């Protein structure tokens, strides 16, 4: 990426810092609420792999979702398990408010 002015450079650094803080906080909350520790601990790498590999296809008719297909195979089963864990953590945080 080409950054031409000092303001662009500062903005890019700020954006990178904020995304890193958000990533670390999300991993902390997942581990805290799911009670994960040791080798089962959720890591930044697992979260990034999950976000890159988990894909769904939604079939719509008249702007209504009729079917949802999860693109899944044996190589992605761990990513889908991680996705469902993160979903449960989000549901827990929603309930606690």
PDB file of C-alpha atoms in Angstrom:
ATOM      1  CA  UNK A   1       0.000   0.000   0.000  1.00  0.00           C
ATOM      2  CA  UNK A   2       1.319   3.420  -0.920  1.00  0.00           C
ATOM      3  CA  UNK A   3       0.988   6.115   1.736  1.00  0.00           C
ATOM      4  CA  UNK A   4       1.698   9.571   0.392  1.00  0.00           C
ATOM      5  CA  UNK A   5       1.281  11.907   3.363  1.00  0.00           C
ATOM      6  CA  UNK A   6       2.150  11.845   7.027  1.00  0.00           C
ATOM      7  CA  UNK A   7      -1.579  11.867   7.935  1.00  0.00           C
ATOM      8  CA  UNK A   8      -2.093   8.741   5.833  1.00  0.00           C
ATOM      9  CA  UNK A   9       0.818   7.043   7.611  1.00  0.00           C
ATOM     10  CA  UNK A  10      -0.544   8.010  11.040  1.00  0.00           C
ATOM     11  CA  UNK A  11      -4.011   6.795  10.060  1.00  0.00           C
ATOM     12  CA  UNK A  12      -2.649   3.483   8.826  1.00  0.00           C
ATOM     13  CA  UNK A  13      -0.665   2.960  12.050  1.00  0.00           C
ATOM     14  CA  UNK A  14      -3.743   3.848  14.122  1.00  0.00           C
ATOM     15  CA  UNK A  15      -5.909   1.417  12.137  1.00  0.00           C
ATOM     16  CA  UNK A  16      -3.349  -1.381  12.562  1.00  0.00           C
ATOM     17  CA  UNK A  17      -3.109  -0.719  16.304  1.00  0.00           C
ATOM     18  CA  UNK A  18      -6.889  -0.699  16.757  1.00  0.00           C
ATOM     19  CA  UNK A  19      -7.306  -3.937  14.816  1.00  0.00           C
ATOM     20  CA  UNK A  20      -4.583  -5.606  16.904  1.00  0.00           C
ATOM     21  CA  UNK A  21      -6.214  -4.462  20.161  1.00  0.00           C
ATOM     22  CA  UNK A  22      -9.617  -5.700  18.969  1.00  0.00           C
ATOM     23  CA  UNK A  23      -8.147  -9.064  17.939  1.00  0.00           C
ATOM     24  CA  UNK A  24      -6.374  -9.521  21.293  1.00  0.00           C
ATOM     25  CA  UNK A  25      -9.501  -8.488  23.237  1.00  0.00           C
ATOM     26  CA  UNK A  26     -11.699 -10.885  21.271  1.00  0.00           C
ATOM     27  CA  UNK A  27      -9.311 -13.783  21.906  1.00  0.00           C
ATOM     28  CA  UNK A  28      -9.182 -12.852  25.616  1.00  0.00           C
ATOM     29  CA  UNK A  29     -13.003 -12.805  25.884  1.00  0.00           C
ATOM     30  CA  UNK A  30     -13.350 -16.138  24.053  1.00  0.00           C
ATOM     31  CA  UNK A  31     -10.839 -17.805  26.385  1.00  0.00           C
ATOM     32  CA  UNK A  32     -12.349 -16.159  29.465  1.00  0.00           C
ATOM     33  CA  UNK A  33     -16.001 -16.973  28.766  1.00  0.00           C
ATOM     34  CA  UNK A  34     -15.371 -20.449  27.332  1.00  0.00           C
ATOM     35  CA  UNK A  35     -12.970 -21.340  30.149  1.00  0.00           C
ATOM     36  CA  UNK A  36     -10.205 -22.399  27.774  1.00  0.00           C
ATOM     37  CA  UNK A  37      -6.624 -22.747  28.974  1.00  0.00           C
ATOM     38  CA  UNK A  38      -3.419 -24.605  28.197  1.00  0.00           C
ATOM     39  CA  UNK A  39      -3.223 -26.326  24.835  1.00  0.00           C
ATOM     40  CA  UNK A  40      -6.969 -25.797  24.226  1.00  0.00           C
ATOM     41  CA  UNK A  41      -6.538 -22.031  24.541  1.00  0.00           C
ATOM     42  CA  UNK A  42      -7.935 -20.022  21.640  1.00  0.00           C
ATOM     43  CA  UNK A  43      -5.202 -18.121  19.760  1.00  0.00           C
ATOM     44  CA  UNK A  44      -5.046 -15.247  17.310  1.00  0.00           C
ATOM     45  CA  UNK A  45      -3.972 -17.669  14.585  1.00  0.00           C
ATOM     46  CA  UNK A  46      -7.028 -19.862  15.120  1.00  0.00           C
ATOM     47  CA  UNK A  47      -9.293 -16.816  14.996  1.00  0.00           C
ATOM     48  CA  UNK A  48      -7.728 -15.538  11.772  1.00  0.00           C
ATOM     49  CA  UNK A  49      -7.895 -19.021  10.170  1.00  0.00           C
ATOM     50  CA  UNK A  50     -11.543 -19.265  11.178  1.00  0.00           C
ATOM     51  CA  UNK A  51     -12.373 -15.878   9.638  1.00  0.00           C
ATOM     52  CA  UNK A  52     -10.554 -16.766   6.405  1.00  0.00           C
ATOM     53  CA  UNK A  53     -11.970 -20.274   5.944  1.00  0.00           C
ATOM     54  CA  UNK A  54     -15.549 -20.263   7.246  1.00  0.00           C
ATOM     55  CA  UNK A  55     -17.976 -19.484   4.437  1.00  0.00           C
ATOM     56  CA  UNK A  56     -21.753 -19.661   4.074  1.00  0.00           C
ATOM     57  CA  UNK A  57     -23.997 -19.321   1.057  1.00  0.00           C
ATOM     58  CA  UNK A  58     -27.432 -17.803   1.583  1.00  0.00           C
ATOM     59  CA  UNK A  59     -30.218 -18.502  -0.873  1.00  0.00           C
ATOM     60  CA  UNK A  60     -32.652 -15.588  -1.057  1.00  0.00           C
ATOM     61  CA  UNK A  61     -36.088 -15.201  -2.591  1.00  0.00           C
ATOM     62  CA  UNK A  62     -37.837 -11.803  -2.508  1.00  0.00           C
ATOM     63  CA  UNK A  63     -35.134 -10.504  -0.127  1.00  0.00           C
ATOM     64  CA  UNK A  64     -35.947 -13.308   2.337  1.00  0.00           C
ATOM     65  CA  UNK A  65     -33.325 -15.908   3.251  1.00  0.00           C
ATOM     66  CA  UNK A  66     -34.759 -19.303   2.320  1.00  0.00           C
ATOM     67  CA  UNK A  67     -31.729 -21.571   2.838  1.00  0.00           C
ATOM     68  CA  UNK A  68     -28.236 -21.299   4.255  1.00  0.00           C
ATOM     69  CA  UNK A  69     -25.462 -23.665   3.186  1.00  0.00           C
ATOM     70  CA  UNK A  70     -22.247 -24.052   5.166  1.00  0.00           C
ATOM     71  CA  UNK A  71     -19.259 -24.781   2.920  1.00  0.00           C
ATOM     72  CA  UNK A  72     -17.644 -27.559   4.898  1.00  0.00           C
ATOM     73  CA  UNK A  73     -15.212 -30.428   4.379  1.00  0.00           C
ATOM     74  CA  UNK A  74     -12.875 -32.482   6.553  1.00  0.00           C
ATOM     75  CA  UNK A  75     -10.109 -29.871   6.359  1.00  0.00           C
ATOM     76  CA  UNK A  76     -12.394 -27.126   7.669  1.00  0.00           C
ATOM     77  CA  UNK A  77     -14.081 -28.988  10.528  1.00  0.00           C
ATOM     78  CA  UNK A  78     -11.826 -27.371  13.165  1.00  0.00           C
ATOM     79  CA  UNK A  79     -12.568 -23.925  11.711  1.00  0.00           C
ATOM     80  CA  UNK A  80     -16.317 -24.573  11.894  1.00  0.00           C
ATOM     81  CA  UNK A  81     -15.994 -25.828  15.486  1.00  0.00           C
ATOM     82  CA  UNK A  82     -14.150 -22.598  16.318  1.00  0.00           C
ATOM     83  CA  UNK A  83     -16.871 -20.578  14.572  1.00  0.00           C
ATOM     84  CA  UNK A  84     -19.627 -22.215  16.625  1.00  0.00           C
ATOM     85  CA  UNK A  85     -17.604 -21.603  19.805  1.00  0.00           C
ATOM     86  CA  UNK A  86     -17.277 -17.909  18.950  1.00  0.00           C
ATOM     87  CA  UNK A  87     -21.026 -17.774  18.225  1.00  0.00           C
ATOM     88  CA  UNK A  88     -21.761 -19.192  21.687  1.00  0.00           C
ATOM     89  CA  UNK A  89     -19.408 -16.668  23.298  1.00  0.00           C
ATOM     90  CA  UNK A  90     -21.204 -13.818  21.514  1.00  0.00           C
ATOM     91  CA  UNK A  91     -24.547 -15.178  22.742  1.00  0.00           C
ATOM     92  CA  UNK A  92     -23.193 -15.314  26.308  1.00  0.00           C
ATOM     93  CA  UNK A  93     -22.020 -11.714  26.161  1.00  0.00           C
ATOM     94  CA  UNK A  94     -25.387 -10.625  24.779  1.00  0.00           C
ATOM     95  CA  UNK A  95     -27.223 -12.318  27.661  1.00  0.00           C
ATOM     96  CA  UNK A  96     -24.969 -10.811  30.349  1.00  0.00           C
ATOM     97  CA  UNK A  97     -25.797  -7.223  29.397  1.00  0.00           C
TER      98      UNK A  97
END
